[in-house]
PDB file of C-alpha atoms in Angstrom:
ATOM      1  CA  MET A   1     -11.465 -12.264  10.609  1.00  0.00           C
ATOM      2  CA  GLN A   2     -12.950 -15.175   8.656  1.00  0.00           C
ATOM      3  CA  THR A   3     -12.169 -15.825   4.995  1.00  0.00           C
ATOM      4  CA  THR A   4     -15.571 -14.686   3.668  1.00  0.00           C
ATOM      5  CA  ASN A   5     -15.205 -11.312   5.359  1.00  0.00           C
ATOM      6  CA  VAL A   6     -11.620 -10.893   4.123  1.00  0.00           C
ATOM      7  CA  ARG A   7     -12.745 -11.564   0.554  1.00  0.00           C
ATOM      8  CA  GLU A   8     -15.541  -9.021   0.854  1.00  0.00           C
ATOM      9  CA  GLU A   9     -13.151  -6.441   2.320  1.00  0.00           C
ATOM     10  CA  LEU A  10     -10.763  -7.014  -0.571  1.00  0.00           C
ATOM     11  CA  CYS A  11     -13.571  -6.359  -3.056  1.00  0.00           C
ATOM     12  CA  LYS A  12     -14.576  -3.219  -1.179  1.00  0.00           C
ATOM     13  CA  TYR A  13     -11.107  -1.677  -1.217  1.00  0.00           C
ATOM     14  CA  ALA A  14     -10.366  -2.852  -4.745  1.00  0.00           C
ATOM     15  CA  ARG A  15     -13.349  -0.791  -5.897  1.00  0.00           C
ATOM     16  CA  LYS A  16     -12.281   2.186  -3.792  1.00  0.00           C
ATOM     17  CA  ILE A  17      -8.859   2.095  -5.456  1.00  0.00           C
ATOM     18  CA  VAL A  18     -10.413   2.189  -8.912  1.00  0.00           C
ATOM     19  CA  ALA A  19     -12.937   4.865  -7.950  1.00  0.00           C
ATOM     20  CA  LYS A  20     -10.079   7.088  -6.751  1.00  0.00           C
ATOM     21  CA  GLY A  21      -8.175   6.622 -10.027  1.00  0.00           C
ATOM     22  CA  MET A  22      -5.241   4.882  -8.364  1.00  0.00           C
ATOM     23  CA  VAL A  23      -5.011   2.313 -11.171  1.00  0.00           C
ATOM     24  CA  VAL A  24      -5.974   2.120 -14.824  1.00  0.00           C
ATOM     25  CA  GLY A  25      -7.388  -1.001 -16.493  1.00  0.00           C
ATOM     26  CA  PRO A  26      -5.971  -4.260 -15.097  1.00  0.00           C
ATOM     27  CA  GLY A  27      -3.155  -2.467 -13.252  1.00  0.00           C
ATOM     28  CA  GLY A  28      -2.285  -2.848  -9.600  1.00  0.00           C
ATOM     29  CA  ASN A  29      -2.792  -5.683  -7.140  1.00  0.00           C
ATOM     30  CA  ILE A  30      -3.813  -6.014  -3.501  1.00  0.00           C
ATOM     31  CA  SER A  31      -3.782  -8.678  -0.832  1.00  0.00           C
ATOM     32  CA  ALA A  32      -4.790  -9.362   2.760  1.00  0.00           C
ATOM     33  CA  ARG A  33      -3.719 -11.820   5.421  1.00  0.00           C
ATOM     34  CA  ASP A  34      -6.232 -14.473   6.497  1.00  0.00           C
ATOM     35  CA  GLY A  35      -4.571 -16.512   9.212  1.00  0.00           C
ATOM     36  CA  ASP A  36      -1.673 -18.438   7.663  1.00  0.00           C
ATOM     37  CA  THR A  37      -2.886 -17.578   4.156  1.00  0.00           C
ATOM     38  CA  MET A  38      -2.784 -14.470   2.034  1.00  0.00           C
ATOM     39  CA  LEU A  39      -5.554 -13.704  -0.436  1.00  0.00           C
ATOM     40  CA  VAL A  40      -4.260 -11.860  -3.505  1.00  0.00           C
ATOM     41  CA  SER A  41      -5.891 -10.479  -6.624  1.00  0.00           C
ATOM     42  CA  PRO A  42      -5.998 -12.767  -9.662  1.00  0.00           C
ATOM     43  CA  SER A  43      -3.848 -11.913 -12.685  1.00  0.00           C
ATOM     44  CA  GLY A  44      -5.372 -10.063 -15.625  1.00  0.00           C
ATOM     45  CA  PHE A  45      -8.394  -8.617 -13.808  1.00  0.00           C
ATOM     46  CA  ALA A  46      -9.321  -4.988 -13.401  1.00  0.00           C
ATOM     47  CA  LEU A  47      -9.605  -4.653  -9.628  1.00  0.00           C
ATOM     48  CA  GLU A  48     -13.261  -3.609  -9.679  1.00  0.00           C
ATOM     49  CA  GLU A  49     -14.203  -6.769 -11.588  1.00  0.00           C
ATOM     50  CA  ILE A  50     -12.985  -9.250  -8.974  1.00  0.00           C
ATOM     51  CA  GLU A  51     -15.702 -11.223  -7.182  1.00  0.00           C
ATOM     52  CA  PRO A  52     -15.216 -12.566  -3.626  1.00  0.00           C
ATOM     53  CA  GLU A  53     -14.642 -16.144  -4.736  1.00  0.00           C
ATOM     54  CA  GLN A  54     -11.956 -15.137  -7.266  1.00  0.00           C
ATOM     55  CA  TRP A  55      -9.274 -13.995  -4.826  1.00  0.00           C
ATOM     56  CA  VAL A  56      -6.341 -16.422  -4.932  1.00  0.00           C
ATOM     57  CA  ALA A  57      -5.215 -18.134  -1.714  1.00  0.00           C
ATOM     58  CA  VAL A  58      -1.467 -18.476  -1.107  1.00  0.00           C
ATOM     59  CA  SER A  59       0.217 -20.185   1.847  1.00  0.00           C
ATOM     60  CA  ILE A  60       2.370 -17.605   3.622  1.00  0.00           C
ATOM     61  CA  GLN A  61       4.657 -20.311   4.948  1.00  0.00           C
ATOM     62  CA  ASP A  62       5.636 -22.050   1.713  1.00  0.00           C
ATOM     63  CA  GLY A  63       4.020 -20.089  -1.140  1.00  0.00           C
ATOM     64  CA  THR A  64       1.690 -22.892  -2.232  1.00  0.00           C
ATOM     65  CA  ILE A  65      -0.988 -21.388  -4.480  1.00  0.00           C
ATOM     66  CA  ASP A  66      -4.629 -22.498  -4.422  1.00  0.00           C
ATOM     67  CA  ALA A  67      -6.263 -20.640  -7.319  1.00  0.00           C
ATOM     68  CA  PRO A  68      -9.865 -20.993  -8.477  1.00  0.00           C
ATOM     69  CA  PRO A  69     -10.191 -22.977 -11.750  1.00  0.00           C
ATOM     70  CA  GLY A  70      -8.884 -21.030 -14.743  1.00  0.00           C
ATOM     71  CA  LEU A  71      -7.289 -18.279 -12.637  1.00  0.00           C
ATOM     72  CA  ARG A  72      -3.757 -17.537 -11.516  1.00  0.00           C
ATOM     73  CA  ALA A  73      -2.297 -15.306  -8.818  1.00  0.00           C
ATOM     74  CA  SER A  74      -1.212 -11.753  -9.584  1.00  0.00           C
ATOM     75  CA  SER A  75       2.095 -11.498 -11.426  1.00  0.00           C
ATOM     76  CA  GLU A  76       3.370  -9.601  -8.345  1.00  0.00           C
ATOM     77  CA  VAL A  77       2.515 -12.501  -6.019  1.00  0.00           C
ATOM     78  CA  LEU A  78       6.103 -12.825  -4.767  1.00  0.00           C
ATOM     79  CA  MET A  79       6.227  -9.166  -3.742  1.00  0.00           C
ATOM     80  CA  HIS A  80       3.167  -9.688  -1.555  1.00  0.00           C
ATOM     81  CA  LEU A  81       4.294 -13.074  -0.244  1.00  0.00           C
ATOM     82  CA  TYR A  82       7.761 -11.921   0.800  1.00  0.00           C
ATOM     83  CA  GLY A  83       6.225  -8.955   2.615  1.00  0.00           C
ATOM     84  CA  TYR A  84       4.028 -11.176   4.788  1.00  0.00           C
ATOM     85  CA  GLN A  85       6.848 -13.620   5.396  1.00  0.00           C
ATOM     86  CA  VAL A  86       9.319 -11.022   6.621  1.00  0.00           C
ATOM     87  CA  ASN A  87       6.901  -8.836   8.600  1.00  0.00           C
ATOM     88  CA  PRO A  88       4.193 -10.657  10.602  1.00  0.00           C
ATOM     89  CA  SER A  89       2.555  -7.333  11.553  1.00  0.00           C
ATOM     90  CA  ILE A  90       1.468  -6.753   7.953  1.00  0.00           C
ATOM     91  CA  GLY A  91      -2.220  -7.519   7.497  1.00  0.00           C
ATOM     92  CA  ALA A  92      -2.654  -6.077   4.007  1.00  0.00           C
ATOM     93  CA  MET A  93      -0.642  -4.801   1.047  1.00  0.00           C
ATOM     94  CA  VAL A  94      -1.823  -2.390  -1.642  1.00  0.00           C
ATOM     95  CA  HIS A  95       0.115  -1.886  -4.889  1.00  0.00           C
ATOM     96  CA  THR A  96      -1.203   0.874  -7.148  1.00  0.00           C
ATOM     97  CA  HIS A  97      -0.108   3.131 -10.005  1.00  0.00           C
ATOM     98  CA  PRO A  98      -1.182   6.626  -8.841  1.00  0.00           C
ATOM     99  CA  ALA A  99      -0.295   9.416 -11.286  1.00  0.00           C
ATOM    100  CA  TYR A 100       1.231  11.933  -8.871  1.00  0.00           C
ATOM    101  CA  SER A 101       3.230   9.300  -7.019  1.00  0.00           C
ATOM    102  CA  ILE A 102       4.670   8.012 -10.284  1.00  0.00           C
ATOM    103  CA  ALA A 103       5.360  11.579 -11.435  1.00  0.00           C
ATOM    104  CA  PHE A 104       7.222  12.376  -8.222  1.00  0.00           C
ATOM    105  CA  GLY A 105       9.277   9.195  -8.575  1.00  0.00           C
ATOM    106  CA  LEU A 106      10.456  10.379 -11.991  1.00  0.00           C
ATOM    107  CA  ILE A 107      12.105  13.494 -10.540  1.00  0.00           C
ATOM    108  CA  GLY A 108      12.967  12.649  -6.946  1.00  0.00           C
ATOM    109  CA  GLU A 109      13.447   9.956  -4.347  1.00  0.00           C
ATOM    110  CA  ASP A 110      12.903  11.632  -0.977  1.00  0.00           C
ATOM    111  CA  LEU A 111       9.267  12.689  -0.569  1.00  0.00           C
ATOM    112  CA  PRO A 112       9.332  15.378   2.162  1.00  0.00           C
ATOM    113  CA  ILE A 113       6.868  15.343   5.030  1.00  0.00           C
ATOM    114  CA  MET A 114       4.828  18.520   4.637  1.00  0.00           C
ATOM    115  CA  PHE A 115       1.574  18.241   6.589  1.00  0.00           C
ATOM    116  CA  PRO A 116       0.134  16.536   9.699  1.00  0.00           C
ATOM    117  CA  ASP A 117      -1.743  13.633   8.076  1.00  0.00           C
ATOM    118  CA  GLN A 118       1.390  12.599   6.245  1.00  0.00           C
ATOM    119  CA  ALA A 119       3.476  12.806   9.418  1.00  0.00           C
ATOM    120  CA  ALA A 120       1.016  10.798  11.499  1.00  0.00           C
ATOM    121  CA  LEU A 121      -0.270   8.193   9.041  1.00  0.00           C
ATOM    122  CA  THR A 122       2.688   7.344   6.825  1.00  0.00           C
ATOM    123  CA  GLY A 123       5.863   8.946   8.098  1.00  0.00           C
ATOM    124  CA  LYS A 124       8.833   8.786   5.770  1.00  0.00           C
ATOM    125  CA  THR A 125       8.193   7.057   2.464  1.00  0.00           C
ATOM    126  CA  GLY A 126      10.899   4.760   1.166  1.00  0.00           C
ATOM    127  CA  PHE A 127      12.113   4.660  -2.438  1.00  0.00           C
ATOM    128  CA  ILE A 128      13.154   1.779  -4.676  1.00  0.00           C
ATOM    129  CA  PRO A 129      14.843   2.714  -7.983  1.00  0.00           C
ATOM    130  CA  TYR A 130      13.295   1.107 -11.040  1.00  0.00           C
ATOM    131  CA  VAL A 131      13.308  -2.686 -11.035  1.00  0.00           C
ATOM    132  CA  ILE A 132      11.597  -4.778 -13.715  1.00  0.00           C
ATOM    133  CA  PRO A 133       8.001  -5.373 -12.534  1.00  0.00           C
ATOM    134  CA  THR A 134       6.714  -8.855 -11.633  1.00  0.00           C
ATOM    135  CA  THR A 135      10.239 -10.184 -11.030  1.00  0.00           C
ATOM    136  CA  GLU A 136      11.822 -11.762  -7.979  1.00  0.00           C
ATOM    137  CA  LEU A 137      14.299  -8.859  -8.054  1.00  0.00           C
ATOM    138  CA  LEU A 138      11.461  -6.441  -7.272  1.00  0.00           C
ATOM    139  CA  ALA A 139      10.036  -8.783  -4.629  1.00  0.00           C
ATOM    140  CA  HIS A 140      13.420  -8.884  -2.877  1.00  0.00           C
ATOM    141  CA  ALA A 141      13.833  -5.095  -3.122  1.00  0.00           C
ATOM    142  CA  VAL A 142      10.473  -4.586  -1.399  1.00  0.00           C
ATOM    143  CA  LYS A 143      11.261  -7.284   1.164  1.00  0.00           C
ATOM    144  CA  GLU A 144      14.465  -5.488   2.160  1.00  0.00           C
ATOM    145  CA  LYS A 145      12.613  -2.264   3.033  1.00  0.00           C
ATOM    146  CA  ILE A 146       9.187  -3.376   4.227  1.00  0.00           C
ATOM    147  CA  ASN A 147      10.298  -3.601   7.870  1.00  0.00           C
ATOM    148  CA  THR A 148      11.494   0.013   7.761  1.00  0.00           C
ATOM    149  CA  TYR A 149       8.730   1.747   5.787  1.00  0.00           C
ATOM    150  CA  THR A 150       4.973   1.356   5.570  1.00  0.00           C
ATOM    151  CA  THR A 151       4.950   3.108   2.180  1.00  0.00           C
ATOM    152  CA  LEU A 152       7.332   2.600  -0.736  1.00  0.00           C
ATOM    153  CA  LEU A 153       7.592   4.526  -3.994  1.00  0.00           C
ATOM    154  CA  LEU A 154       8.715   2.309  -6.869  1.00  0.00           C
ATOM    155  CA  GLY A 155      10.664   4.393  -9.375  1.00  0.00           C
ATOM    156  CA  ASN A 156       9.000   4.555 -12.833  1.00  0.00           C
ATOM    157  CA  HIS A 157       6.359   2.151 -11.582  1.00  0.00           C
ATOM    158  CA  GLY A 158       4.025   2.963  -8.699  1.00  0.00           C
ATOM    159  CA  LEU A 159       3.408   2.744  -4.985  1.00  0.00           C
ATOM    160  CA  VAL A 160       3.283  -0.017  -2.365  1.00  0.00           C
ATOM    161  CA  THR A 161       1.666   0.498   1.033  1.00  0.00           C
ATOM    162  CA  VAL A 162       1.099  -1.880   3.929  1.00  0.00           C
ATOM    163  CA  GLY A 163      -1.020  -1.783   7.062  1.00  0.00           C
ATOM    164  CA  ARG A 164      -2.345  -3.905   9.843  1.00  0.00           C
ATOM    165  CA  ASN A 165      -5.518  -4.153   7.799  1.00  0.00           C
ATOM    166  CA  LEU A 166      -6.825  -3.123   4.391  1.00  0.00           C
ATOM    167  CA  ARG A 167      -8.261   0.114   5.700  1.00  0.00           C
ATOM    168  CA  GLU A 168      -4.908   1.307   7.007  1.00  0.00           C
ATOM    169  CA  ALA A 169      -3.001   0.234   3.891  1.00  0.00           C
ATOM    170  CA  TYR A 170      -5.576   1.884   1.613  1.00  0.00           C
ATOM    171  CA  TYR A 171      -5.580   5.235   3.442  1.00  0.00           C
ATOM    172  CA  ARG A 172      -1.799   5.291   3.409  1.00  0.00           C
ATOM    173  CA  THR A 173      -2.067   5.032  -0.373  1.00  0.00           C
ATOM    174  CA  GLU A 174      -4.351   8.064  -0.431  1.00  0.00           C
ATOM    175  CA  VAL A 175      -2.058  10.058   1.849  1.00  0.00           C
ATOM    176  CA  VAL A 176       1.098   9.366  -0.182  1.00  0.00           C
ATOM    177  CA  GLU A 177      -0.665  10.243  -3.427  1.00  0.00           C
ATOM    178  CA  GLU A 178      -1.950  13.490  -1.907  1.00  0.00           C
ATOM    179  CA  SER A 179       1.543  14.231  -0.580  1.00  0.00           C
ATOM    180  CA  ALA A 180       3.074  13.777  -4.026  1.00  0.00           C
ATOM    181  CA  ARG A 181       0.385  15.993  -5.555  1.00  0.00           C
ATOM    182  CA  ILE A 182       0.941  18.755  -3.003  1.00  0.00           C
ATOM    183  CA  TYR A 183       4.702  18.595  -3.452  1.00  0.00           C
ATOM    184  CA  LEU A 184       4.511  18.865  -7.230  1.00  0.00           C
ATOM    185  CA  LEU A 185       2.048  21.768  -7.034  1.00  0.00           C
ATOM    186  CA  ALA A 186       4.182  23.615  -4.489  1.00  0.00           C
ATOM    187  CA  LYS A 187       7.404  22.921  -6.386  1.00  0.00           C
ATOM    188  CA  ALA A 188       5.897  24.414  -9.536  1.00  0.00           C
ATOM    189  CA  ALA A 189       5.254  27.658  -7.643  1.00  0.00           C
ATOM    190  CA  GLY A 190       8.374  27.853  -5.487  1.00  0.00           C
ATOM    191  CA  THR A 191      10.231  26.002  -2.738  1.00  0.00           C
ATOM    192  CA  PRO A 192       7.988  23.731  -0.636  1.00  0.00           C
ATOM    193  CA  LYS A 193       8.093  24.296   3.138  1.00  0.00           C
ATOM    194  CA  VAL A 194       8.678  20.966   4.850  1.00  0.00           C
ATOM    195  CA  LEU A 195       8.108  20.123   8.496  1.00  0.00           C
ATOM    196  CA  THR A 196      11.094  20.144  10.830  1.00  0.00           C
ATOM    197  CA  GLU A 197      12.011  17.155  13.001  1.00  0.00           C
ATOM    198  CA  GLN A 198      10.631  18.957  16.062  1.00  0.00           C
ATOM    199  CA  GLU A 199       7.367  19.699  14.277  1.00  0.00           C
ATOM    200  CA  LEU A 200       7.107  16.025  13.302  1.00  0.00           C
ATOM    201  CA  GLU A 201       7.667  14.924  16.891  1.00  0.00           C
ATOM    202  CA  ASP A 202       5.039  17.381  18.115  1.00  0.00           C
ATOM    203  CA  ILE A 203       2.479  15.915  15.689  1.00  0.00           C
ATOM    204  CA  ARG A 204       3.270  12.322  16.630  1.00  0.00           C
ATOM    205  CA  ALA A 205       2.831  13.190  20.292  1.00  0.00           C
ATOM    206  CA  LEU A 206      -0.708  14.504  19.836  1.00  0.00           C
ATOM    207  CA  GLU A 207      -3.366  12.390  21.552  1.00  0.00           C
ATOM    208  CA  THR A 208      -5.782  13.158  18.716  1.00  0.00           C
ATOM    209  CA  GLU A 209      -3.411  11.614  16.164  1.00  0.00           C
ATOM    210  CA  ALA A 210      -2.974   8.487  18.277  1.00  0.00           C
ATOM    211  CA  TYR A 211      -6.759   8.179  18.425  1.00  0.00           C
ATOM    212  CA  ARG A 212      -7.119   8.501  14.650  1.00  0.00           C
ATOM    213  CA  ILE A 213      -4.449   5.882  14.047  1.00  0.00           C
ATOM    214  CA  LYS A 214      -6.205   3.521  16.467  1.00  0.00           C
ATOM    215  CA  LEU A 215      -9.432   3.954  14.497  1.00  0.00           C
ATOM    216  CA  LEU A 216      -7.664   3.206  11.214  1.00  0.00           C
ATOM    217  CA  GLN A 217      -6.480  -0.091  12.624  1.00  0.00           C
ATOM    218  CA  GLN A 218     -10.097  -1.158  13.131  1.00  0.00           C
ATOM    219  CA  GLN A 219     -11.398  -2.786   9.969  1.00  0.00           C
ATOM    220  CA  LYS A 220     -14.623  -1.305   8.598  1.00  0.00           C
TER     221      LYS A 220
END
C-alpha cells in the first residue's frame, strides 16, 4: 500500500475510534506500517483532527523521526516502534482508552473468553500491570508480550491492539471493549459463564470464522 493510502486509512480509523468513544480529547495514538516506515499520530492532537499530511514518519529500522514542521511524534512512539521491530507481521497498532476495558483492568487481569467473536478475533488478551505512560519502561513491557498476544490491557491505562492492517487492529479494539463490557455486566448479576477449551477449539475450527478473519485482513 502506498503512503498516501496509508495516511488516508489512518485518518479513517482515527475518526472511527473517536466516534465509538474509545478515546477522549487528545488521548490515544495509532500507527500503521508503510514499507520500512511507520506512520504514527502526532503528539497533542485529538485523533479526529489529524489530516493526512500530519502523520509522523518513523524509520522502523533505526527510529529516525521525520515529522512535519512544528509537529512531533506521539509520546508513545517507542511503544509503537518496538512493536514493529520485534514483530514483522504487525501492520498496525491501535492504542485507546476505552472505558470498560480500563474498568476491567482495575479489578482483574485475566479477561475470560465468553463468546464466539472474542474467541475467533482476539483470543486471550494479555495484561500489563500499571507502568508510567509514555516511558521506555512501558514500551519494553509491550514489546515483551506483543509476539504472544494481539491485544493487551494496560492496567490503569488503556488497551493496545495490533493487526496485519488497521482494519484488523481496530476491530480487535471493538471486540475487547465489548468483552470487558459484557463481563462487567454479567459479573454484576452473577457468575459469568466462560467458554471451555473444547468450545474455543470448536469455534476456531469453523470455516465461517476462518472466512471472516480472512476478510478482516483485507484493508477497506
